[in-house]
Coordinates of C-alpha atoms in Angstrom, one line a residue:
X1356 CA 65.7 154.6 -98.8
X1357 CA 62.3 155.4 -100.5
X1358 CA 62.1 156.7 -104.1
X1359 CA 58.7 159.1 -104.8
X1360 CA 58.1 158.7 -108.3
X1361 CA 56.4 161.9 -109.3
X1362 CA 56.1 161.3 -112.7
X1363 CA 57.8 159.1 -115.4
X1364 CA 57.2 159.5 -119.0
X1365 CA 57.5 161.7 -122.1
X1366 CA 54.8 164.2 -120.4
X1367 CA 57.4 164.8 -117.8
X1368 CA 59.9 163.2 -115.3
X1369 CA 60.6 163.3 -111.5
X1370 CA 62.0 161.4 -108.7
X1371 CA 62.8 162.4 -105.5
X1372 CA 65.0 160.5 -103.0
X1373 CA 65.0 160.1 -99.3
X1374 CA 67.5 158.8 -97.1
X1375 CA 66.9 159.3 -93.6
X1376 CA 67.5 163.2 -93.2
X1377 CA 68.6 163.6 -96.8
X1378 CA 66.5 164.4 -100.1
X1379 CA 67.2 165.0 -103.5
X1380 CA 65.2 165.5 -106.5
X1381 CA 66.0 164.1 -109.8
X1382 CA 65.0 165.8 -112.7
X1383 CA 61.7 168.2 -113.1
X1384 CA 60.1 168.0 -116.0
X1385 CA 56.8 169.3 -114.5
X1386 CA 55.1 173.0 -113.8
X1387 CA 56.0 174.0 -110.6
X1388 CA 52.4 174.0 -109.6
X1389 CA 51.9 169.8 -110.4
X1390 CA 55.1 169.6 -108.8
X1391 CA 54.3 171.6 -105.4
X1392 CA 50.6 169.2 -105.3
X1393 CA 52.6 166.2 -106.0
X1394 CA 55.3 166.7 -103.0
X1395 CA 51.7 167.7 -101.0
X1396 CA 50.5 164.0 -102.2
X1397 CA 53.6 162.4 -100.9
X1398 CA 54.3 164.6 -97.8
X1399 CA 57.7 166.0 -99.0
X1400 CA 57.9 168.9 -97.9
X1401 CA 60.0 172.0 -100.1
X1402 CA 62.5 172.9 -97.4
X1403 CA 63.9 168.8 -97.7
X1404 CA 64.9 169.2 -101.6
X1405 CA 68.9 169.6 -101.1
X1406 CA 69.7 169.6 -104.7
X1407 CA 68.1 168.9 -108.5
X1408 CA 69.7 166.3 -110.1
X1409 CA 69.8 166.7 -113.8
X1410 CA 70.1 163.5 -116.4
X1411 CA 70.2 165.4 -119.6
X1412 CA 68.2 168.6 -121.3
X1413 CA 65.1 167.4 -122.4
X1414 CA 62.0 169.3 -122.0
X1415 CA 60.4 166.4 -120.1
X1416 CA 63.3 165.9 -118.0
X1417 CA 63.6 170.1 -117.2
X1418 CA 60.7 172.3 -118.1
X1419 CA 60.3 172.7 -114.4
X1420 CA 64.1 172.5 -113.2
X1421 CA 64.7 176.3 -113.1
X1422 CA 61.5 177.6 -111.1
X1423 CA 62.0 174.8 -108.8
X1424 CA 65.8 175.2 -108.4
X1425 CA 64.3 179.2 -107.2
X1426 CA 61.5 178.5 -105.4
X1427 CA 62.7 175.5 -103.9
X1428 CA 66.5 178.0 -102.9
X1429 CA 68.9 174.8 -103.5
X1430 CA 71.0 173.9 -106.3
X1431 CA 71.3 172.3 -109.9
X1432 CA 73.6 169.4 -110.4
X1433 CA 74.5 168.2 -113.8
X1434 CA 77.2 167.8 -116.1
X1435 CA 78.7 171.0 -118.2
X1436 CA 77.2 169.8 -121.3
X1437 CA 73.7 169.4 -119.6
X1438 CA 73.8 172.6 -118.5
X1439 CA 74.7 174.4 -121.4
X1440 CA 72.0 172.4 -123.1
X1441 CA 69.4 173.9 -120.8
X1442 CA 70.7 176.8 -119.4
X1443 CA 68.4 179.3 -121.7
X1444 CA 65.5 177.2 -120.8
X1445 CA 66.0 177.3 -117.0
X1446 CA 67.2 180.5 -116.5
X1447 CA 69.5 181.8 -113.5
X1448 CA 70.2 178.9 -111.3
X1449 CA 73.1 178.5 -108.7
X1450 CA 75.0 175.7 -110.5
X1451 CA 77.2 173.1 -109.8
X1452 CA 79.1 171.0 -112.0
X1453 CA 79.3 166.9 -112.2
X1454 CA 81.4 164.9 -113.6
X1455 CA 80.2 161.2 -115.5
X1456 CA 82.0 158.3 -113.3
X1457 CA 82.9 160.7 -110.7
X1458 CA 81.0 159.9 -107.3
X1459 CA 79.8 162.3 -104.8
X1460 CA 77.7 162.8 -101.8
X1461 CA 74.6 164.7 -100.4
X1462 CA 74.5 164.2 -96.9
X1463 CA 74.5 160.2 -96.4
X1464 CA 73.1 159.9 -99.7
X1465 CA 76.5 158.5 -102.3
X1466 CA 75.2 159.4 -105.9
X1467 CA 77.5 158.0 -109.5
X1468 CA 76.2 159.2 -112.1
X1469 CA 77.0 156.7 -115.3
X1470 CA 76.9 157.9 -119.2
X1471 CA 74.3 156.9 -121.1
X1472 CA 73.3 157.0 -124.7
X1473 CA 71.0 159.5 -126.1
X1474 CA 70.3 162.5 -128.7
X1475 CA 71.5 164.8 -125.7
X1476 CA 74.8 167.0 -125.3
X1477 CA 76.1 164.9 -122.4
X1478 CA 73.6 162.3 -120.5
X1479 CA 73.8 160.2 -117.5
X1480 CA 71.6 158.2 -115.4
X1481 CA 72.4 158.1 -111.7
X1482 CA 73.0 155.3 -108.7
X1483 CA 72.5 156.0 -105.2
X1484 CA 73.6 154.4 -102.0
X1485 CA 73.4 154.8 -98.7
X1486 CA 72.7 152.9 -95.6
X1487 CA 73.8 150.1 -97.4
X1488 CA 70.9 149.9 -99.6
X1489 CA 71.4 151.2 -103.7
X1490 CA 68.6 152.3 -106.4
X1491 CA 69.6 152.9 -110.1
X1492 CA 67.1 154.9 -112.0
X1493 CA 68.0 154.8 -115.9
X1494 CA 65.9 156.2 -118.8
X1495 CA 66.6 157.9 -121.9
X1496 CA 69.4 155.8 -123.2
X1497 CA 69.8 154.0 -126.9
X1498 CA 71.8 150.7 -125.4
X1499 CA 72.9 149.5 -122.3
X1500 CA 76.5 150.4 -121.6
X1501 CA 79.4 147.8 -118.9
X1502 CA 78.4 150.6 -116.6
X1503 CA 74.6 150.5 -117.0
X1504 CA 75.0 146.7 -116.6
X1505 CA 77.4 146.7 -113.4
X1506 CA 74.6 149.3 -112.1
X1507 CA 71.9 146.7 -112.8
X1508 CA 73.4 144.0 -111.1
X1509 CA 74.8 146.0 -107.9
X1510 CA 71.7 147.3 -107.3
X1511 CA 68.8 146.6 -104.8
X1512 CA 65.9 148.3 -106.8
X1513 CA 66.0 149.2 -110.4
X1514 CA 64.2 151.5 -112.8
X1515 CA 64.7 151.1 -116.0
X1516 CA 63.6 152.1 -119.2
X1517 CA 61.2 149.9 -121.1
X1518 CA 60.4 152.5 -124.0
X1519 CA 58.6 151.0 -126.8
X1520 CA 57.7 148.0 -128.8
X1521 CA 59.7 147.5 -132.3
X1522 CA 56.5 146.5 -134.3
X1523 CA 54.4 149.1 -132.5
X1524 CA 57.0 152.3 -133.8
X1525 CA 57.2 150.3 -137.0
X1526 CA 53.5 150.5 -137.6
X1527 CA 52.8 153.9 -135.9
X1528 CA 51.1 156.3 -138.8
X1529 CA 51.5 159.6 -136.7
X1530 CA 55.5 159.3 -136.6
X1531 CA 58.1 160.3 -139.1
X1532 CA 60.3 158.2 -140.5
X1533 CA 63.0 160.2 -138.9
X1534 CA 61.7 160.3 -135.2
X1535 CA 61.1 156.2 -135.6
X1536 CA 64.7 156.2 -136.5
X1537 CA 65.9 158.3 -134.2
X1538 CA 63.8 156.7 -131.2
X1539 CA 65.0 152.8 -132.2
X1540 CA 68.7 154.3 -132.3
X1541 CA 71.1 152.5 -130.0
X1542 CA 73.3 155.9 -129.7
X1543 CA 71.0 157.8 -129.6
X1544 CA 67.6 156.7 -128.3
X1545 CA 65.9 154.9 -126.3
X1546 CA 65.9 151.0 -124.4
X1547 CA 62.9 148.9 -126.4
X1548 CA 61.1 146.5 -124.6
X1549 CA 63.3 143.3 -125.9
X1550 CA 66.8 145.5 -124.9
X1551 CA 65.0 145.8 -121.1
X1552 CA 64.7 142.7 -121.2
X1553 CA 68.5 141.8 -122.0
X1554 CA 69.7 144.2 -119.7
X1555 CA 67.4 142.5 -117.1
X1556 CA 68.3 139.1 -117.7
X1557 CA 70.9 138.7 -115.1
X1558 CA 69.2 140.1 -112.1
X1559 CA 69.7 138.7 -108.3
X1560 CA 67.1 137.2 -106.8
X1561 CA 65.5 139.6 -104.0
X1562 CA 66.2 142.5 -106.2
X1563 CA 63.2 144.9 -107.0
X1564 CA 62.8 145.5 -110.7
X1565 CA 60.5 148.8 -112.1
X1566 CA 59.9 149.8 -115.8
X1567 CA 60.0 153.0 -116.9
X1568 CA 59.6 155.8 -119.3
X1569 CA 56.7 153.6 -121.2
X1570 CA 56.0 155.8 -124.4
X1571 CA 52.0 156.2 -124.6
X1572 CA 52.0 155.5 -128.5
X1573 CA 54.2 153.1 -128.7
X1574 CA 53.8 150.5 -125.6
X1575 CA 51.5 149.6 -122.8
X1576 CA 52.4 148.2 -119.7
X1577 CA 51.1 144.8 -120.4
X1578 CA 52.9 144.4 -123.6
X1579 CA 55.7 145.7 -121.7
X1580 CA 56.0 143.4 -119.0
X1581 CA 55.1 140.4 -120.8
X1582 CA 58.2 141.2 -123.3
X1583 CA 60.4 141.7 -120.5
X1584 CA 60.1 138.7 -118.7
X1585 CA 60.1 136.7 -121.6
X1586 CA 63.4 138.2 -123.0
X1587 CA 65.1 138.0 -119.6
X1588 CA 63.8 134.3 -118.3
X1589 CA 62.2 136.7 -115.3
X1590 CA 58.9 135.7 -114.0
X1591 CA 56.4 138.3 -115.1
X1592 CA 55.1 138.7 -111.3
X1593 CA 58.6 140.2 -110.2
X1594 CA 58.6 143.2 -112.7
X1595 CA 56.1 146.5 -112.0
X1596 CA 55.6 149.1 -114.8
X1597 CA 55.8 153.0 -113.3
X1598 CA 52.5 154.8 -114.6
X1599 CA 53.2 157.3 -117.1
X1600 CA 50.0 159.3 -115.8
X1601 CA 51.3 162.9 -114.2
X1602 CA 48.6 162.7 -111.9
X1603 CA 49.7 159.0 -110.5
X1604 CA 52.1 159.0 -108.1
X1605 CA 54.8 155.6 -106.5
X1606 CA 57.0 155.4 -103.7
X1607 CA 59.3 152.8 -103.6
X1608 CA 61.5 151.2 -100.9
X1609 CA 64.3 149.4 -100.0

Protein backbone atom coordinates (compact mmCIF):
# COMPACT_ATOMS: atom_id res chain seq x y z
CA UNK A 1 0.00 0.00 0.00
CA UNK A 2 1.58 3.54 -0.59
CA UNK A 3 0.00 6.73 0.76
CA UNK A 4 0.95 10.14 -1.51
CA UNK A 5 0.70 12.86 0.77
CA UNK A 6 -0.32 15.77 -1.30
CA UNK A 7 -0.60 18.10 1.15
CA UNK A 8 -1.21 18.18 4.98
CA UNK A 9 -1.94 21.33 6.86
CA UNK A 10 -4.27 24.27 7.48
CA UNK A 11 -3.42 25.53 3.77
CA UNK A 12 -5.05 22.39 2.57
CA UNK A 13 -5.24 18.50 2.88
CA UNK A 14 -4.87 15.50 0.55
CA UNK A 15 -4.01 11.94 0.53
CA UNK A 16 -4.38 9.55 -1.91
CA UNK A 17 -4.16 5.70 -1.52
CA UNK A 18 -2.94 2.89 -3.66
CA UNK A 19 -3.40 -0.59 -3.35
CA UNK A 20 -2.37 -2.61 -6.15
CA UNK A 21 -5.14 -1.62 -8.93
CA UNK A 22 -7.15 0.40 -6.40
CA UNK A 23 -6.91 4.37 -5.52
CA UNK A 24 -8.72 6.60 -3.48
CA UNK A 25 -8.33 10.09 -2.58
CA UNK A 26 -8.90 11.49 0.74
CA UNK A 27 -9.90 14.76 1.10
CA UNK A 28 -9.14 17.89 -1.36
CA UNK A 29 -8.53 20.86 0.12
CA UNK A 30 -6.50 22.21 -2.91
CA UNK A 31 -7.27 24.10 -6.43
CA UNK A 32 -7.84 21.72 -8.87
CA UNK A 33 -4.88 23.08 -10.72
CA UNK A 34 -2.07 22.29 -7.55
CA UNK A 35 -3.92 19.20 -7.42
CA UNK A 36 -3.63 17.97 -11.21
CA UNK A 37 0.53 19.10 -10.84
CA UNK A 38 0.68 17.30 -7.70
CA UNK A 39 -0.81 13.75 -9.05
CA UNK A 40 1.81 14.82 -12.29
CA UNK A 41 4.60 14.90 -9.36
CA UNK A 42 3.65 11.54 -8.05
CA UNK A 43 2.59 9.78 -11.36
CA UNK A 44 -1.06 9.23 -10.40
CA UNK A 45 -2.76 9.48 -13.00
CA UNK A 46 -6.81 11.10 -12.98
CA UNK A 47 -8.53 8.00 -14.50
CA UNK A 48 -7.10 5.82 -11.01
CA UNK A 49 -9.09 8.22 -8.47
CA UNK A 50 -12.21 5.73 -7.61
CA UNK A 51 -13.75 7.82 -5.05
CA UNK A 52 -13.06 11.18 -2.62
CA UNK A 53 -13.10 10.38 0.64
CA UNK A 54 -14.35 13.14 2.87
CA UNK A 55 -13.27 13.59 6.79
CA UNK A 56 -15.37 16.55 7.61
CA UNK A 57 -16.28 20.14 5.87
CA UNK A 58 -13.58 22.28 6.34
CA UNK A 59 -12.35 24.55 3.77
CA UNK A 60 -8.86 22.95 3.95
CA UNK A 61 -10.12 19.62 3.91
CA UNK A 62 -12.71 20.53 0.63
CA UNK A 63 -12.21 23.70 -1.23
CA UNK A 64 -11.18 21.39 -4.05
CA UNK A 65 -13.54 18.30 -3.36
CA UNK A 66 -16.33 19.34 -5.82
CA UNK A 67 -14.21 20.30 -9.19
CA UNK A 68 -12.27 17.26 -8.56
CA UNK A 69 -15.24 14.93 -7.85
CA UNK A 70 -16.24 16.49 -11.82
CA UNK A 71 -13.26 16.54 -13.43
CA UNK A 72 -11.93 13.60 -11.92
CA UNK A 73 -16.04 11.69 -13.00
CA UNK A 74 -16.02 9.41 -9.62
CA UNK A 75 -17.77 9.88 -6.46
CA UNK A 76 -17.91 11.73 -3.00
CA UNK A 77 -17.97 9.59 0.17
CA UNK A 78 -18.78 11.01 3.47
CA UNK A 79 -21.15 10.98 6.17
CA UNK A 80 -24.73 12.85 5.79
CA UNK A 81 -23.78 15.49 8.13
CA UNK A 82 -20.42 16.11 6.16
CA UNK A 83 -22.20 16.55 3.23
CA UNK A 84 -24.76 18.80 4.15
CA UNK A 85 -21.97 20.74 5.70
CA UNK A 86 -20.31 21.20 2.34
CA UNK A 87 -22.72 20.64 -0.05
CA UNK A 88 -23.13 24.55 -1.13
CA UNK A 89 -19.46 24.74 -1.26
CA UNK A 90 -18.93 21.80 -3.54
CA UNK A 91 -21.65 22.06 -5.69
CA UNK A 92 -23.40 19.05 -7.68
CA UNK A 93 -21.52 15.93 -7.01
CA UNK A 94 -22.77 12.22 -7.38
CA UNK A 95 -22.93 11.37 -3.68
CA UNK A 96 -22.78 8.56 -1.61
CA UNK A 97 -23.42 8.23 1.94
CA UNK A 98 -21.12 6.64 4.95
CA UNK A 99 -21.85 5.58 7.90
CA UNK A 100 -19.09 6.17 11.23
CA UNK A 101 -18.15 2.44 12.43
CA UNK A 102 -19.59 0.97 9.39
CA UNK A 103 -16.81 -0.66 7.12
CA UNK A 104 -16.74 -0.79 3.40
CA UNK A 105 -14.69 -1.52 0.46
CA UNK A 106 -13.17 0.03 -2.78
CA UNK A 107 -11.97 -2.64 -4.78
CA UNK A 108 -9.33 -4.60 -2.40
CA UNK A 109 -8.94 -1.52 -0.47
CA UNK A 110 -11.25 -2.18 3.24
CA UNK A 111 -11.85 1.49 4.57
CA UNK A 112 -13.62 2.21 8.69
CA UNK A 113 -14.04 5.34 9.06
CA UNK A 114 -13.93 6.12 13.14
CA UNK A 115 -15.57 9.52 14.79
CA UNK A 116 -13.52 11.97 15.81
CA UNK A 117 -13.87 15.12 17.72
CA UNK A 118 -14.06 18.42 16.13
CA UNK A 119 -16.02 21.86 15.58
CA UNK A 120 -17.55 19.94 12.45
CA UNK A 121 -21.27 18.66 11.78
CA UNK A 122 -20.15 14.94 11.77
CA UNK A 123 -16.22 14.06 11.53
CA UNK A 124 -14.32 10.98 11.03
CA UNK A 125 -10.89 9.92 10.33
CA UNK A 126 -10.45 6.78 8.31
CA UNK A 127 -8.36 3.19 8.43
CA UNK A 128 -7.51 1.18 5.52
CA UNK A 129 -6.54 -2.33 4.96
CA UNK A 130 -5.72 -4.43 2.42
CA UNK A 131 -3.32 -6.99 1.43
CA UNK A 132 -2.86 -7.42 4.94
CA UNK A 133 -1.17 -4.27 5.50
CA UNK A 134 -3.33 -1.05 7.44
CA UNK A 135 -2.61 2.86 7.48
CA UNK A 136 -4.70 5.18 9.82
CA UNK A 137 -4.65 8.78 8.84
CA UNK A 138 -6.27 11.03 11.73
CA UNK A 139 -6.28 14.83 11.92
CA UNK A 140 -8.67 17.33 13.01
CA UNK A 141 -9.77 15.80 16.27
CA UNK A 142 -9.92 17.54 19.96
CA UNK A 143 -9.05 14.02 21.94
CA UNK A 144 -8.23 10.72 21.14
CA UNK A 145 -11.30 8.41 21.32
CA UNK A 146 -11.18 3.87 22.34
CA UNK A 147 -11.51 3.87 18.53
CA UNK A 148 -8.74 6.31 17.64
CA UNK A 149 -6.58 4.29 20.10
CA UNK A 150 -7.57 0.66 18.84
CA UNK A 151 -6.75 2.31 15.32
CA UNK A 152 -3.30 3.37 16.54
CA UNK A 153 -2.33 0.19 17.84
CA UNK A 154 -3.80 -2.11 14.90
CA UNK A 155 -2.10 -0.23 12.54
CA UNK A 156 1.12 -0.55 10.40
CA UNK A 157 1.68 3.14 9.52
CA UNK A 158 0.11 6.01 11.27
CA UNK A 159 -0.57 9.70 10.62
CA UNK A 160 -1.51 11.53 13.23
CA UNK A 161 -2.17 14.88 14.17
CA UNK A 162 0.52 16.80 16.14
CA UNK A 163 -1.26 20.36 15.96
CA UNK A 164 0.30 22.74 18.14
CA UNK A 165 2.25 23.52 21.28
CA UNK A 166 0.21 24.71 24.51
CA UNK A 167 2.64 27.61 25.36
CA UNK A 168 3.06 28.50 21.76
CA UNK A 169 -1.16 29.15 21.31
CA UNK A 170 -0.91 30.60 24.72
CA UNK A 171 1.57 33.20 23.78
CA UNK A 172 0.38 33.77 20.11
CA UNK A 173 -0.50 37.76 19.80
CA UNK A 174 -2.33 37.35 16.35
CA UNK A 175 -5.13 34.86 17.83
CA UNK A 176 -8.32 35.48 19.60
CA UNK A 177 -8.99 34.43 22.77
CA UNK A 178 -11.89 32.50 21.25
CA UNK A 179 -9.92 30.65 18.31
CA UNK A 180 -7.07 29.64 21.19
CA UNK A 181 -10.02 28.25 23.01
CA UNK A 182 -11.62 26.69 20.45
CA UNK A 183 -8.21 25.14 18.91
CA UNK A 184 -7.03 23.61 22.63
CA UNK A 185 -10.66 22.18 22.95
CA UNK A 186 -10.75 18.43 23.49
CA UNK A 187 -14.44 18.29 21.75
CA UNK A 188 -13.88 20.25 19.53
CA UNK A 189 -10.30 20.89 18.27
CA UNK A 190 -7.45 19.75 17.64
CA UNK A 191 -4.51 16.87 19.10
CA UNK A 192 -1.53 19.18 20.80
CA UNK A 193 1.76 18.00 20.65
CA UNK A 194 1.76 16.42 24.41
CA UNK A 195 -1.89 14.49 23.47
CA UNK A 196 0.21 13.00 20.19
CA UNK A 197 2.33 11.94 22.31
CA UNK A 198 -0.15 9.96 24.71
CA UNK A 199 -1.96 8.58 22.03
CA UNK A 200 1.52 7.38 20.66
CA UNK A 201 2.74 5.97 23.75
CA UNK A 202 1.76 2.39 23.19
CA UNK A 203 2.92 1.80 19.71
CA UNK A 204 4.39 -1.72 18.37
CA UNK A 205 7.66 -1.90 17.51
CA UNK A 206 8.14 -1.99 13.56
CA UNK A 207 5.23 0.25 13.20
CA UNK A 208 5.74 3.50 11.08
CA UNK A 209 4.68 6.62 12.93
CA UNK A 210 4.07 10.29 10.82
CA UNK A 211 2.86 13.65 12.34
CA UNK A 212 0.58 15.66 10.87
CA UNK A 213 -1.48 18.68 10.40
CA UNK A 214 1.51 20.90 12.10
CA UNK A 215 -0.16 24.44 12.51
CA UNK A 216 2.56 27.02 10.98
CA UNK A 217 1.93 29.60 13.98
CA UNK A 218 1.76 27.49 16.44
CA UNK A 219 4.50 24.48 16.12
CA UNK A 220 7.47 23.46 14.11
CA UNK A 221 8.42 20.14 13.39
CA UNK A 222 11.34 20.03 15.68
CA UNK A 223 9.44 21.15 18.63
CA UNK A 224 6.97 18.71 17.53
CA UNK A 225 8.94 15.72 17.46
CA UNK A 226 10.98 16.25 20.34
CA UNK A 227 7.53 16.60 22.45
CA UNK A 228 6.29 13.56 21.06
CA UNK A 229 8.86 11.26 21.82
CA UNK A 230 9.30 12.59 25.07
CA UNK A 231 5.62 12.27 26.13
CA UNK A 232 5.35 8.80 24.60
CA UNK A 233 8.91 7.10 25.77
CA UNK A 234 9.40 6.82 21.68
CA UNK A 235 12.82 7.44 20.38
CA UNK A 236 12.77 10.59 18.53
CA UNK A 237 14.46 8.83 15.36
CA UNK A 238 11.18 6.63 14.79
CA UNK A 239 8.77 9.63 14.40
CA UNK A 240 8.73 11.85 10.82
CA UNK A 241 6.80 15.11 10.66
CA UNK A 242 4.63 15.49 7.04
CA UNK A 243 5.69 19.01 5.59
CA UNK A 244 2.88 21.40 5.75
CA UNK A 245 4.44 23.11 2.48
CA UNK A 246 1.58 22.63 -0.56
CA UNK A 247 4.39 22.44 -2.84
CA UNK A 248 6.21 19.32 -0.87
CA UNK A 249 5.02 16.24 -1.56
CA UNK A 250 5.54 12.23 0.55
CA UNK A 251 4.76 8.88 -0.31
CA UNK A 252 4.65 6.47 2.20
CA UNK A 253 4.71 2.57 2.25
CA UNK A 254 4.02 -0.35 3.79
Amino acid sequence: MEIHVLASGSDGNCYVIRSGEHTVMLDQGMTYKHLVEQMNVNGIMPEEIECILVTHEHSDHVKGVGTAARKLKCPVMSTEGTYNGMCQCIGKVDFVPIRREVGFSIGDIDVMPIPTKHDAADPVCYRFTSGGKSAFIATDTGSVSFGIKQAIQDSDLVVLESNYDPQRLRNNPLYPEYLKIRIASEDRGHLSNYQCGDALASVRTGQKIFLGHLSKKNNDPDLAKDTVARTSGMHRARLDCLDCNLDDTRVLRI
